[in-house]
């Protein structure tokens, strides 16, 4: 489905993606994590063909730059920042439905399930909507049509709790024929939706872990973290996770299986401070010594 090899993207002298390579088969659901500036949005823009870049990208057998119009018909995208469009909401929905071969009614049904009253805002310019309304409509435009791939960049931003719950239900209901890449700071909430976590730091993959069994009861994971330098704010957070400081810059402890993805979220928030991370399964309820590194 997705094949990226040696992807490099620069803005002037700044390299935001640094020789990144990743492969994702059809139907896989990936949580993409990392601190601000790690390269998550830049990777999304390259997959969508918005950026020229070095290296090679194939999405469903298509080149995002050369075959962009054809590819975008099969991708549902929710951007982190909504576009500034003066287009009325009703016209926006009709346009997306027409170019993607979707049903206006189905798009509006998704919006309604998220709590957006389309009838009340149909004639209003999209740019005049509140942040929450914009986000609900962008999600409806992405999920209310047939897609082979969903790319969701912080999709829960500006959503109230009820709308977030509705979004998770919609994503959980998608068939396995739809691949997903979800960037979110709420990794504990999207944990049941994904089977892989990829963490970026300064344009490189620093963690790539399959997590299909992440919530298994009785499982325990050994964690070791090395920081670039001692820092009290990280030390406080590490102690809250039950990690013990064994050297000046090294911390160790165990993480319960159901907390594994939430722990990876903690790691992602502190990625800029870390020099190394190890996470491996240390114990299964049945006594097997099945261990692996992450």
PDB file of C-alpha atoms in Angstrom:
ATOM      1  CA  UNK A   1       0.000   0.000   0.000  1.00  0.00           C
ATOM      2  CA  UNK A   2       2.677   2.518   1.096  1.00  0.00           C
ATOM      3  CA  UNK A   3       6.340   2.236   0.187  1.00  0.00           C
ATOM      4  CA  UNK A   4       8.701   5.079   1.112  1.00  0.00           C
ATOM      5  CA  UNK A   5      12.430   4.784   0.481  1.00  0.00           C
ATOM      6  CA  UNK A   6      15.083   7.346   1.411  1.00  0.00           C
ATOM      7  CA  UNK A   7      12.605  10.218   1.708  1.00  0.00           C
ATOM      8  CA  UNK A   8      14.307  13.557   2.294  1.00  0.00           C
ATOM      9  CA  UNK A   9      12.635  16.957   2.435  1.00  0.00           C
ATOM     10  CA  UNK A  10      14.327  20.292   3.070  1.00  0.00           C
ATOM     11  CA  UNK A  11      13.034  23.786   3.681  1.00  0.00           C
ATOM     12  CA  UNK A  12      16.060  25.916   2.945  1.00  0.00           C
ATOM     13  CA  UNK A  13      18.895  24.621   5.091  1.00  0.00           C
ATOM     14  CA  UNK A  14      16.532  22.725   7.410  1.00  0.00           C
ATOM     15  CA  UNK A  15      16.080  19.029   6.736  1.00  0.00           C
ATOM     16  CA  UNK A  16      12.620  18.070   8.047  1.00  0.00           C
ATOM     17  CA  UNK A  17      12.706  14.499   6.685  1.00  0.00           C
ATOM     18  CA  UNK A  18      16.068  12.770   6.743  1.00  0.00           C
ATOM     19  CA  UNK A  19      16.365   9.644   4.572  1.00  0.00           C
ATOM     20  CA  UNK A  20      13.141   8.191   5.956  1.00  0.00           C
ATOM     21  CA  UNK A  21      12.064   4.724   4.799  1.00  0.00           C
ATOM     22  CA  UNK A  22       8.843   2.941   5.745  1.00  0.00           C
ATOM     23  CA  UNK A  23       6.592   0.246   4.313  1.00  0.00           C
ATOM     24  CA  UNK A  24       2.963  -0.311   5.258  1.00  0.00           C
ATOM     25  CA  UNK A  25       0.745  -3.031   3.771  1.00  0.00           C
ATOM     26  CA  UNK A  26      -2.893  -2.537   2.818  1.00  0.00           C
ATOM     27  CA  UNK A  27      -5.224  -2.368   5.784  1.00  0.00           C
ATOM     28  CA  UNK A  28      -2.589  -1.575   8.411  1.00  0.00           C
ATOM     29  CA  UNK A  29      -3.418   1.066  11.008  1.00  0.00           C
ATOM     30  CA  UNK A  30      -0.514   3.183  12.186  1.00  0.00           C
ATOM     31  CA  UNK A  31      -0.240   5.685  15.027  1.00  0.00           C
ATOM     32  CA  UNK A  32       2.347   8.280  13.995  1.00  0.00           C
ATOM     33  CA  UNK A  33       3.787   9.982  17.057  1.00  0.00           C
ATOM     34  CA  UNK A  34       6.517  12.505  17.789  1.00  0.00           C
ATOM     35  CA  UNK A  35       6.993  15.982  19.209  1.00  0.00           C
ATOM     36  CA  UNK A  36       6.174  19.137  17.257  1.00  0.00           C
ATOM     37  CA  UNK A  37       8.664  19.524  14.429  1.00  0.00           C
ATOM     38  CA  UNK A  38       9.416  15.793  14.267  1.00  0.00           C
ATOM     39  CA  UNK A  39       8.289  15.621  10.619  1.00  0.00           C
ATOM     40  CA  UNK A  40       4.816  14.084  10.905  1.00  0.00           C
ATOM     41  CA  UNK A  41       2.931  16.706   8.882  1.00  0.00           C
ATOM     42  CA  UNK A  42       5.737  16.921   6.301  1.00  0.00           C
ATOM     43  CA  UNK A  43       5.499  13.153   5.777  1.00  0.00           C
ATOM     44  CA  UNK A  44       1.749  13.469   5.262  1.00  0.00           C
ATOM     45  CA  UNK A  45       2.192  16.270   2.725  1.00  0.00           C
ATOM     46  CA  UNK A  46       4.711  14.163   0.792  1.00  0.00           C
ATOM     47  CA  UNK A  47       2.327  11.177   0.747  1.00  0.00           C
ATOM     48  CA  UNK A  48      -0.382  13.485  -0.609  1.00  0.00           C
ATOM     49  CA  UNK A  49       1.908  14.797  -3.351  1.00  0.00           C
ATOM     50  CA  UNK A  50       1.913  18.382  -2.074  1.00  0.00           C
ATOM     51  CA  UNK A  51       5.682  18.536  -1.624  1.00  0.00           C
ATOM     52  CA  UNK A  52       8.459  17.781  -4.071  1.00  0.00           C
ATOM     53  CA  UNK A  53      11.086  15.706  -2.290  1.00  0.00           C
ATOM     54  CA  UNK A  54      14.060  13.412  -2.720  1.00  0.00           C
ATOM     55  CA  UNK A  55      13.713   9.651  -2.516  1.00  0.00           C
ATOM     56  CA  UNK A  56      10.816   7.542  -3.748  1.00  0.00           C
ATOM     57  CA  UNK A  57       7.181   7.220  -2.657  1.00  0.00           C
ATOM     58  CA  UNK A  58       4.517   4.792  -3.867  1.00  0.00           C
ATOM     59  CA  UNK A  59       0.970   4.833  -2.487  1.00  0.00           C
ATOM     60  CA  UNK A  60      -1.264   2.049  -3.750  1.00  0.00           C
ATOM     61  CA  UNK A  61       1.084   1.719  -6.716  1.00  0.00           C
ATOM     62  CA  UNK A  62       0.839   5.413  -7.634  1.00  0.00           C
ATOM     63  CA  UNK A  63       3.375   8.219  -7.518  1.00  0.00           C
ATOM     64  CA  UNK A  64       1.892  11.018  -5.347  1.00  0.00           C
ATOM     65  CA  UNK A  65       3.307  13.767  -7.577  1.00  0.00           C
ATOM     66  CA  UNK A  66       2.803  12.277 -11.016  1.00  0.00           C
ATOM     67  CA  UNK A  67      -0.547  10.579 -10.292  1.00  0.00           C
ATOM     68  CA  UNK A  68      -1.840  13.045  -7.710  1.00  0.00           C
ATOM     69  CA  UNK A  69      -5.360  13.620  -9.062  1.00  0.00           C
ATOM     70  CA  UNK A  70      -5.989   9.896  -9.360  1.00  0.00           C
ATOM     71  CA  UNK A  71      -4.495   9.129  -5.955  1.00  0.00           C
ATOM     72  CA  UNK A  72      -6.446  11.768  -4.045  1.00  0.00           C
ATOM     73  CA  UNK A  73      -9.711  10.139  -5.097  1.00  0.00           C
ATOM     74  CA  UNK A  74      -8.778   7.167  -2.898  1.00  0.00           C
ATOM     75  CA  UNK A  75      -7.437   9.089   0.127  1.00  0.00           C
ATOM     76  CA  UNK A  76      -9.407  10.689   2.927  1.00  0.00           C
ATOM     77  CA  UNK A  77      -7.368  13.452   4.587  1.00  0.00           C
ATOM     78  CA  UNK A  78      -8.033  15.452   7.731  1.00  0.00           C
ATOM     79  CA  UNK A  79      -5.422  18.237   8.059  1.00  0.00           C
ATOM     80  CA  UNK A  80      -4.198  19.576  11.362  1.00  0.00           C
ATOM     81  CA  UNK A  81      -5.145  23.103  10.265  1.00  0.00           C
ATOM     82  CA  UNK A  82      -8.344  23.565   8.263  1.00  0.00           C
ATOM     83  CA  UNK A  83      -8.084  25.496   4.964  1.00  0.00           C
ATOM     84  CA  UNK A  84      -9.312  29.100   4.794  1.00  0.00           C
ATOM     85  CA  UNK A  85     -12.142  28.711   2.298  1.00  0.00           C
ATOM     86  CA  UNK A  86     -14.855  31.274   1.586  1.00  0.00           C
ATOM     87  CA  UNK A  87     -16.882  28.517  -0.113  1.00  0.00           C
ATOM     88  CA  UNK A  88     -20.298  27.874   1.486  1.00  0.00           C
ATOM     89  CA  UNK A  89     -20.531  24.619   3.412  1.00  0.00           C
ATOM     90  CA  UNK A  90     -23.164  23.128   1.098  1.00  0.00           C
ATOM     91  CA  UNK A  91     -21.134  23.865  -2.026  1.00  0.00           C
ATOM     92  CA  UNK A  92     -17.990  22.467  -0.371  1.00  0.00           C
ATOM     93  CA  UNK A  93     -19.752  19.181   0.403  1.00  0.00           C
ATOM     94  CA  UNK A  94     -21.166  18.910  -3.134  1.00  0.00           C
ATOM     95  CA  UNK A  95     -17.748  19.551  -4.690  1.00  0.00           C
ATOM     96  CA  UNK A  96     -15.998  16.875  -2.618  1.00  0.00           C
ATOM     97  CA  UNK A  97     -18.800  14.398  -3.297  1.00  0.00           C
ATOM     98  CA  UNK A  98     -18.586  15.031  -7.035  1.00  0.00           C
ATOM     99  CA  UNK A  99     -14.809  14.658  -7.397  1.00  0.00           C
ATOM    100  CA  UNK A 100     -14.637  11.588  -5.129  1.00  0.00           C
ATOM    101  CA  UNK A 101     -17.724   9.768  -6.352  1.00  0.00           C
ATOM    102  CA  UNK A 102     -19.328   9.993  -2.918  1.00  0.00           C
ATOM    103  CA  UNK A 103     -22.863  10.660  -1.761  1.00  0.00           C
ATOM    104  CA  UNK A 104     -23.763  14.072  -0.320  1.00  0.00           C
ATOM    105  CA  UNK A 105     -26.213  12.345   2.005  1.00  0.00           C
ATOM    106  CA  UNK A 106     -23.542  10.007   3.352  1.00  0.00           C
ATOM    107  CA  UNK A 107     -21.116  12.869   4.025  1.00  0.00           C
ATOM    108  CA  UNK A 108     -23.832  14.796   5.823  1.00  0.00           C
ATOM    109  CA  UNK A 109     -24.793  11.697   7.824  1.00  0.00           C
ATOM    110  CA  UNK A 110     -21.230  11.429   9.139  1.00  0.00           C
ATOM    111  CA  UNK A 111     -21.251  15.134  10.032  1.00  0.00           C
ATOM    112  CA  UNK A 112     -24.534  14.687  11.881  1.00  0.00           C
ATOM    113  CA  UNK A 113     -23.151  11.720  13.831  1.00  0.00           C
ATOM    114  CA  UNK A 114     -20.371  14.013  15.053  1.00  0.00           C
ATOM    115  CA  UNK A 115     -22.865  16.631  16.205  1.00  0.00           C
ATOM    116  CA  UNK A 116     -22.698  19.096  13.296  1.00  0.00           C
ATOM    117  CA  UNK A 117     -26.078  20.488  12.161  1.00  0.00           C
ATOM    118  CA  UNK A 118     -25.354  20.801   8.429  1.00  0.00           C
ATOM    119  CA  UNK A 119     -28.733  22.359   7.660  1.00  0.00           C
ATOM    120  CA  UNK A 120     -28.009  25.231  10.045  1.00  0.00           C
ATOM    121  CA  UNK A 121     -24.656  26.092   8.425  1.00  0.00           C
ATOM    122  CA  UNK A 122     -25.225  25.018   4.813  1.00  0.00           C
ATOM    123  CA  UNK A 123     -25.097  28.591   3.440  1.00  0.00           C
ATOM    124  CA  UNK A 124     -22.369  29.803   5.775  1.00  0.00           C
ATOM    125  CA  UNK A 125     -18.818  30.238   4.436  1.00  0.00           C
ATOM    126  CA  UNK A 126     -16.559  27.444   5.673  1.00  0.00           C
ATOM    127  CA  UNK A 127     -14.047  29.957   7.034  1.00  0.00           C
ATOM    128  CA  UNK A 128     -16.789  31.451   9.262  1.00  0.00           C
ATOM    129  CA  UNK A 129     -17.368  28.199  11.143  1.00  0.00           C
ATOM    130  CA  UNK A 130     -16.004  27.626  14.627  1.00  0.00           C
ATOM    131  CA  UNK A 131     -12.907  25.456  15.016  1.00  0.00           C
ATOM    132  CA  UNK A 132     -14.976  22.491  16.185  1.00  0.00           C
ATOM    133  CA  UNK A 133     -17.438  22.808  13.288  1.00  0.00           C
ATOM    134  CA  UNK A 134     -14.604  22.951  10.760  1.00  0.00           C
ATOM    135  CA  UNK A 135     -13.012  19.851  12.223  1.00  0.00           C
ATOM    136  CA  UNK A 136     -16.280  17.892  12.186  1.00  0.00           C
ATOM    137  CA  UNK A 137     -16.899  18.806   8.556  1.00  0.00           C
ATOM    138  CA  UNK A 138     -13.340  17.906   7.504  1.00  0.00           C
ATOM    139  CA  UNK A 139     -13.738  14.514   9.183  1.00  0.00           C
ATOM    140  CA  UNK A 140     -17.089  13.991   7.455  1.00  0.00           C
ATOM    141  CA  UNK A 141     -15.562  14.836   4.064  1.00  0.00           C
ATOM    142  CA  UNK A 142     -12.794  12.271   4.685  1.00  0.00           C
ATOM    143  CA  UNK A 143     -14.880   9.463   6.182  1.00  0.00           C
ATOM    144  CA  UNK A 144     -18.105   9.989   4.261  1.00  0.00           C
ATOM    145  CA  UNK A 145     -16.729   8.573   1.011  1.00  0.00           C
ATOM    146  CA  UNK A 146     -15.001   5.386  -0.180  1.00  0.00           C
ATOM    147  CA  UNK A 147     -11.264   5.422   0.512  1.00  0.00           C
ATOM    148  CA  UNK A 148      -8.298   3.078   0.425  1.00  0.00           C
ATOM    149  CA  UNK A 149      -6.275   5.212   2.848  1.00  0.00           C
ATOM    150  CA  UNK A 150      -7.108   7.619   5.654  1.00  0.00           C
ATOM    151  CA  UNK A 151      -4.507  10.182   6.716  1.00  0.00           C
ATOM    152  CA  UNK A 152      -5.584  11.940   9.892  1.00  0.00           C
ATOM    153  CA  UNK A 153      -3.379  14.714  11.271  1.00  0.00           C
ATOM    154  CA  UNK A 154      -4.470  15.405  14.862  1.00  0.00           C
ATOM    155  CA  UNK A 155      -8.107  14.625  13.985  1.00  0.00           C
ATOM    156  CA  UNK A 156      -9.416  15.209  17.521  1.00  0.00           C
ATOM    157  CA  UNK A 157      -8.213  18.826  17.663  1.00  0.00           C
ATOM    158  CA  UNK A 158     -11.093  21.168  18.601  1.00  0.00           C
ATOM    159  CA  UNK A 159     -13.500  18.270  19.154  1.00  0.00           C
ATOM    160  CA  UNK A 160     -15.663  18.006  22.251  1.00  0.00           C
ATOM    161  CA  UNK A 161     -15.681  14.656  24.122  1.00  0.00           C
ATOM    162  CA  UNK A 162     -18.890  13.447  22.445  1.00  0.00           C
ATOM    163  CA  UNK A 163     -17.505  14.187  18.971  1.00  0.00           C
ATOM    164  CA  UNK A 164     -14.219  12.457  19.833  1.00  0.00           C
ATOM    165  CA  UNK A 165     -16.115   9.364  20.917  1.00  0.00           C
ATOM    166  CA  UNK A 166     -18.134   9.498  17.685  1.00  0.00           C
ATOM    167  CA  UNK A 167     -14.941   9.737  15.626  1.00  0.00           C
ATOM    168  CA  UNK A 168     -13.416   6.706  17.333  1.00  0.00           C
ATOM    169  CA  UNK A 169     -16.595   4.723  16.675  1.00  0.00           C
ATOM    170  CA  UNK A 170     -16.484   5.693  12.998  1.00  0.00           C
ATOM    171  CA  UNK A 171     -12.841   4.683  12.676  1.00  0.00           C
ATOM    172  CA  UNK A 172     -13.404   1.399  14.490  1.00  0.00           C
ATOM    173  CA  UNK A 173     -16.229   0.610  12.065  1.00  0.00           C
ATOM    174  CA  UNK A 174     -14.036   1.031   8.973  1.00  0.00           C
ATOM    175  CA  UNK A 175     -13.254  -2.242   7.242  1.00  0.00           C
ATOM    176  CA  UNK A 176      -9.751  -3.659   7.192  1.00  0.00           C
ATOM    177  CA  UNK A 177      -9.510  -2.768   3.503  1.00  0.00           C
ATOM    178  CA  UNK A 178      -8.876   0.837   4.598  1.00  0.00           C
ATOM    179  CA  UNK A 179      -5.353   1.671   5.769  1.00  0.00           C
ATOM    180  CA  UNK A 180      -4.972   4.449   8.343  1.00  0.00           C
ATOM    181  CA  UNK A 181      -2.194   6.727   9.522  1.00  0.00           C
ATOM    182  CA  UNK A 182      -3.274   8.695  12.575  1.00  0.00           C
ATOM    183  CA  UNK A 183      -1.184  11.422  14.174  1.00  0.00           C
ATOM    184  CA  UNK A 184      -2.445  12.170  17.655  1.00  0.00           C
ATOM    185  CA  UNK A 185      -1.236  13.305  21.060  1.00  0.00           C
ATOM    186  CA  UNK A 186      -4.014  11.195  22.584  1.00  0.00           C
ATOM    187  CA  UNK A 187      -2.300   7.891  21.924  1.00  0.00           C
ATOM    188  CA  UNK A 188      -4.102   6.212  24.819  1.00  0.00           C
ATOM    189  CA  UNK A 189      -7.442   6.935  23.107  1.00  0.00           C
ATOM    190  CA  UNK A 190      -6.450   5.685  19.653  1.00  0.00           C
ATOM    191  CA  UNK A 191      -4.671   2.601  21.027  1.00  0.00           C
ATOM    192  CA  UNK A 192      -7.569   0.219  20.267  1.00  0.00           C
ATOM    193  CA  UNK A 193      -7.654   1.451  16.640  1.00  0.00           C
ATOM    194  CA  UNK A 194      -4.042   0.795  15.615  1.00  0.00           C
ATOM    195  CA  UNK A 195      -1.730  -2.169  15.260  1.00  0.00           C
ATOM    196  CA  UNK A 196       1.558  -0.301  14.814  1.00  0.00           C
ATOM    197  CA  UNK A 197       3.282   2.732  16.309  1.00  0.00           C
ATOM    198  CA  UNK A 198       5.888   4.725  14.379  1.00  0.00           C
ATOM    199  CA  UNK A 199       7.697   7.520  16.190  1.00  0.00           C
ATOM    200  CA  UNK A 200       9.534  10.295  14.359  1.00  0.00           C
ATOM    201  CA  UNK A 201      12.225  12.544  15.773  1.00  0.00           C
ATOM    202  CA  UNK A 202      13.889  15.205  13.622  1.00  0.00           C
ATOM    203  CA  UNK A 203      12.761  13.534  10.415  1.00  0.00           C
ATOM    204  CA  UNK A 204      13.925  10.036  11.294  1.00  0.00           C
ATOM    205  CA  UNK A 205      12.127   6.940  12.555  1.00  0.00           C
ATOM    206  CA  UNK A 206      13.303   6.237  16.100  1.00  0.00           C
ATOM    207  CA  UNK A 207      10.680   3.629  17.001  1.00  0.00           C
ATOM    208  CA  UNK A 208       8.687   1.242  14.808  1.00  0.00           C
ATOM    209  CA  UNK A 209       6.718  -1.297  16.791  1.00  0.00           C
ATOM    210  CA  UNK A 210       3.857  -3.686  16.080  1.00  0.00           C
ATOM    211  CA  UNK A 211       1.333  -3.424  18.889  1.00  0.00           C
ATOM    212  CA  UNK A 212      -1.441  -5.858  18.038  1.00  0.00           C
ATOM    213  CA  UNK A 213      -1.062  -7.434  21.477  1.00  0.00           C
ATOM    214  CA  UNK A 214      -0.303  -4.210  23.335  1.00  0.00           C
ATOM    215  CA  UNK A 215      -3.234  -4.459  25.701  1.00  0.00           C
ATOM    216  CA  UNK A 216      -2.879  -8.125  26.629  1.00  0.00           C
ATOM    217  CA  UNK A 217      -3.727  -8.637  30.290  1.00  0.00           C
ATOM    218  CA  UNK A 218      -0.867 -10.104  32.263  1.00  0.00           C
ATOM    219  CA  UNK A 219       1.854  -8.938  29.891  1.00  0.00           C
ATOM    220  CA  UNK A 220       4.700  -6.787  31.173  1.00  0.00           C
ATOM    221  CA  UNK A 221       7.260  -4.727  29.286  1.00  0.00           C
ATOM    222  CA  UNK A 222      10.774  -3.815  30.332  1.00  0.00           C
ATOM    223  CA  UNK A 223      11.558  -0.172  29.572  1.00  0.00           C
ATOM    224  CA  UNK A 224      14.915   1.570  29.481  1.00  0.00           C
ATOM    225  CA  UNK A 225      15.336   5.216  28.544  1.00  0.00           C
ATOM    226  CA  UNK A 226      18.525   7.210  28.112  1.00  0.00           C
ATOM    227  CA  UNK A 227      18.317  10.991  28.062  1.00  0.00           C
ATOM    228  CA  UNK A 228      20.614  13.412  26.278  1.00  0.00           C
ATOM    229  CA  UNK A 229      21.213  15.293  29.502  1.00  0.00           C
ATOM    230  CA  UNK A 230      19.759  15.291  33.032  1.00  0.00           C
ATOM    231  CA  UNK A 231      16.515  17.274  33.240  1.00  0.00           C
ATOM    232  CA  UNK A 232      14.254  17.616  36.261  1.00  0.00           C
ATOM    233  CA  UNK A 233      10.976  17.865  34.335  1.00  0.00           C
ATOM    234  CA  UNK A 234      11.673  14.531  32.634  1.00  0.00           C
ATOM    235  CA  UNK A 235      12.817  13.026  35.927  1.00  0.00           C
ATOM    236  CA  UNK A 236       9.486  13.886  37.575  1.00  0.00           C
ATOM    237  CA  UNK A 237       7.521  12.381  34.687  1.00  0.00           C
ATOM    238  CA  UNK A 238       9.685   9.234  34.652  1.00  0.00           C
ATOM    239  CA  UNK A 239       9.124   8.694  38.388  1.00  0.00           C
ATOM    240  CA  UNK A 240       5.365   8.977  37.843  1.00  0.00           C
ATOM    241  CA  UNK A 241       5.700   6.018  35.463  1.00  0.00           C
ATOM    242  CA  UNK A 242       7.576   4.088  38.141  1.00  0.00           C
ATOM    243  CA  UNK A 243      10.919   4.304  36.354  1.00  0.00           C
ATOM    244  CA  UNK A 244      14.029   4.263  38.528  1.00  0.00           C
ATOM    245  CA  UNK A 245      17.175   6.247  37.800  1.00  0.00           C
ATOM    246  CA  UNK A 246      20.043   3.742  37.543  1.00  0.00           C
ATOM    247  CA  UNK A 247      22.643   6.137  36.140  1.00  0.00           C
ATOM    248  CA  UNK A 248      22.787   9.893  35.650  1.00  0.00           C
ATOM    249  CA  UNK A 249      21.023   9.721  32.273  1.00  0.00           C
ATOM    250  CA  UNK A 250      19.494   6.233  32.340  1.00  0.00           C
ATOM    251  CA  UNK A 251      16.099   5.110  33.645  1.00  0.00           C
ATOM    252  CA  UNK A 252      14.603   1.619  33.931  1.00  0.00           C
ATOM    253  CA  UNK A 253      11.323   0.058  34.942  1.00  0.00           C
ATOM    254  CA  UNK A 254       8.425  -2.166  33.917  1.00  0.00           C
ATOM    255  CA  UNK A 255       5.230  -1.160  32.102  1.00  0.00           C
ATOM    256  CA  UNK A 256       1.957  -3.093  32.248  1.00  0.00           C
ATOM    257  CA  UNK A 257       0.780  -4.352  28.849  1.00  0.00           C
ATOM    258  CA  UNK A 258      -2.460  -2.313  28.768  1.00  0.00           C
ATOM    259  CA  UNK A 259      -0.408   0.852  29.411  1.00  0.00           C
ATOM    260  CA  UNK A 260       2.067   0.219  26.600  1.00  0.00           C
ATOM    261  CA  UNK A 261       0.686   2.664  24.041  1.00  0.00           C
ATOM    262  CA  UNK A 262       0.102   5.337  26.668  1.00  0.00           C
ATOM    263  CA  UNK A 263       3.746   4.904  27.691  1.00  0.00           C
ATOM    264  CA  UNK A 264       4.816   5.365  24.052  1.00  0.00           C
ATOM    265  CA  UNK A 265       2.840   8.605  24.105  1.00  0.00           C
ATOM    266  CA  UNK A 266       4.899   9.712  27.115  1.00  0.00           C
ATOM    267  CA  UNK A 267       8.059   8.815  25.173  1.00  0.00           C
ATOM    268  CA  UNK A 268       6.856  10.801  22.143  1.00  0.00           C
ATOM    269  CA  UNK A 269       6.204  13.919  24.229  1.00  0.00           C
ATOM    270  CA  UNK A 270       9.806  13.847  25.478  1.00  0.00           C
ATOM    271  CA  UNK A 271      11.418  12.674  22.219  1.00  0.00           C
ATOM    272  CA  UNK A 272      13.594  15.765  21.896  1.00  0.00           C
ATOM    273  CA  UNK A 273      15.252  15.017  25.243  1.00  0.00           C
ATOM    274  CA  UNK A 274      15.978  11.322  24.615  1.00  0.00           C
ATOM    275  CA  UNK A 275      19.133   9.634  23.335  1.00  0.00           C
ATOM    276  CA  UNK A 276      17.768   6.082  23.318  1.00  0.00           C
ATOM    277  CA  UNK A 277      14.672   4.013  24.096  1.00  0.00           C
ATOM    278  CA  UNK A 278      14.281   0.265  24.620  1.00  0.00           C
ATOM    279  CA  UNK A 279      10.941  -1.450  25.198  1.00  0.00           C
ATOM    280  CA  UNK A 280      10.664  -5.225  25.159  1.00  0.00           C
ATOM    281  CA  UNK A 281       8.180  -7.770  26.360  1.00  0.00           C
ATOM    282  CA  UNK A 282       9.428  -9.310  29.577  1.00  0.00           C
ATOM    283  CA  UNK A 283       6.614 -11.610  30.658  1.00  0.00           C
ATOM    284  CA  UNK A 284       3.428 -13.305  29.505  1.00  0.00           C
ATOM    285  CA  UNK A 285       0.699 -14.637  31.737  1.00  0.00           C
ATOM    286  CA  UNK A 286       1.267 -18.176  30.462  1.00  0.00           C
ATOM    287  CA  UNK A 287       4.933 -18.053  31.474  1.00  0.00           C
ATOM    288  CA  UNK A 288       6.447 -17.985  27.987  1.00  0.00           C
ATOM    289  CA  UNK A 289       9.675 -16.014  27.642  1.00  0.00           C
ATOM    290  CA  UNK A 290       8.676 -14.466  24.341  1.00  0.00           C
ATOM    291  CA  UNK A 291      10.646 -11.221  24.251  1.00  0.00           C
ATOM    292  CA  UNK A 292      11.386  -8.644  21.599  1.00  0.00           C
ATOM    293  CA  UNK A 293      12.910  -5.222  21.297  1.00  0.00           C
ATOM    294  CA  UNK A 294      11.042  -2.082  20.356  1.00  0.00           C
TER     295      UNK A 294
END
